XYZ file of C-alpha atoms in Angstrom:
138
model
C -0.010 -0.083 0.028
C 2.719 2.309 0.866
C 4.687 2.128 -2.309
C 1.487 2.452 -4.153
C 0.919 5.587 -2.325
C 4.640 6.853 -2.878
C 4.539 5.923 -6.484
C 1.181 7.829 -7.038
C 2.978 10.909 -4.746
C 5.886 10.686 -7.244
C 3.990 10.738 -10.527
C 1.990 13.421 -9.228
C 4.826 15.437 -8.496
C 6.432 15.000 -12.143
C 3.602 15.660 -13.655
C 2.814 18.565 -11.701
C 6.254 19.953 -11.943
C 5.716 20.294 -15.655
C 2.736 22.297 -15.332
C 4.659 24.707 -13.047
C 6.845 25.666 -16.159
C 4.074 26.174 -18.219
C 3.988 23.272 -20.218
C 0.477 21.756 -20.806
C -0.074 18.176 -21.688
C -2.417 17.003 -24.079
C -5.076 14.672 -22.963
C -5.880 11.132 -24.488
C -8.216 8.356 -24.015
C -6.096 5.635 -21.564
C -6.723 3.189 -24.295
C -4.917 5.139 -26.959
C -1.712 4.625 -25.004
C -2.371 1.043 -23.830
C -3.690 1.645 -20.317
C -6.891 -0.143 -19.091
C -9.403 2.006 -17.906
C -10.094 -1.008 -15.198
C -6.746 -0.088 -14.004
C -7.045 3.467 -13.517
C -10.323 3.105 -11.790
C -8.607 1.316 -9.056
C -6.533 4.267 -8.200
C -9.672 6.055 -7.116
C -10.932 3.004 -5.186
C -7.480 2.841 -3.151
C -7.134 6.502 -2.337
C -11.025 6.542 -1.311
C -10.009 4.077 1.147
C -7.479 5.700 2.566
C -9.151 8.706 3.035
C -12.152 6.789 4.444
C -9.603 5.446 6.910
C -8.369 8.846 7.953
C -4.931 7.999 6.904
C -4.717 10.989 4.448
C -7.165 13.869 3.742
C -6.931 14.032 -0.066
C -4.789 13.585 -3.200
C -4.413 14.912 -6.676
C -3.478 12.191 -9.164
C -2.298 12.962 -12.889
C -0.946 10.132 -14.828
C 0.603 11.003 -18.013
C 2.022 8.366 -20.739
C 3.610 8.647 -24.428
C 3.470 12.729 -23.434
C 0.009 12.693 -22.883
C -2.499 13.415 -20.094
C -4.445 9.953 -19.581
C -5.772 10.556 -15.822
C -6.334 13.562 -13.648
C -8.427 13.812 -10.618
C -8.600 15.479 -7.254
C -10.223 13.628 -4.201
C -10.909 14.315 -0.702
C -10.280 17.611 1.117
C -7.393 20.080 0.849
C -8.784 21.058 4.647
C -10.938 18.427 6.109
C -11.630 20.514 9.151
C -13.230 23.324 7.205
C -14.489 21.312 4.100
C -12.430 22.716 1.396
C -12.404 19.891 -1.459
C -9.150 19.120 -3.153
C -8.524 20.783 -6.548
C -6.515 19.538 -9.464
C -4.207 22.678 -8.866
C -3.865 22.204 -5.030
C -0.333 23.377 -3.912
C 1.175 20.520 -1.815
C 4.451 21.080 0.363
C 6.625 18.432 -0.318
C 9.811 17.901 1.797
C 12.462 15.299 1.354
C 11.713 14.143 -2.107
C 15.333 13.496 -3.496
C 15.826 9.964 -2.397
C 12.352 8.615 -3.865
C 13.020 10.347 -7.386
C 16.060 9.245 -7.660
C 15.088 5.880 -6.776
C 12.327 5.931 -9.607
C 14.551 7.318 -11.942
C 16.922 4.135 -11.350
C 14.212 1.768 -11.129
C 13.068 3.232 -14.902
C 16.954 2.649 -15.954
C 16.804 -0.945 -14.425
C 13.943 -1.712 -16.324
C 15.412 -0.143 -19.691
C 18.376 -2.589 -18.875
C 20.829 0.424 -18.636
C 22.018 -0.652 -15.133
C 21.641 -3.218 -12.502
C 20.639 -2.864 -9.005
C 23.805 -4.715 -8.213
C 26.029 -2.042 -10.221
C 28.423 0.106 -8.005
C 27.763 3.900 -7.553
C 31.170 4.429 -9.287
C 30.230 2.942 -12.424
C 28.049 5.820 -12.892
C 29.794 8.594 -10.441
C 33.551 8.112 -11.055
C 34.113 10.507 -8.144
C 32.816 7.683 -5.495
C 35.373 5.126 -6.978
C 37.861 5.706 -4.347
C 35.550 6.260 -1.543
C 36.527 4.789 1.926
C 33.880 3.828 4.547
C 34.729 4.539 8.130
C 33.671 1.667 10.521
C 34.426 2.281 14.536
C 33.408 0.023 17.366
C 32.231 1.298 20.502
C-alpha cells in the first residue's frame, strides 16, 4: 500500500512539475496509449479507502503516458476541518523528495536494461570510485 501511495506521489509531483513551468500536456483516452480503464479506476478506489480510514485527507493524481495526460483527478479535501475540497491545482508542501525521485529514476534505468541494482555507484559517478567507509566500534 505504501509503495502504491509513494508511486502516486512521485507521479503527481512529476506531472505537476511540468505544469509549473507552463507546459500543458495534451489529453488522451487511456486506451489510445495501451492503459486499461479498469486499472485507473482502481486508483480512485485505493485512494478513497485511505481517505475514509483517515490516513490522508485528500490527493491529486495525474498520470501521463507517451506525453499525453490520461488520468487527472482530485479526491478528498485540502482542509478536512473546514470542508474545503481538493482541487487539481492544489499546492502541496513536499519535503525530502530527492531519494524517492532518484530511486524512481534508477528503477526506470533498470527496467530499460541500462543498469542493474548490483552496479556500484562508481560506475555512474566516478568520483565515488576511491571512497573509503569508516567503521568504528564502541
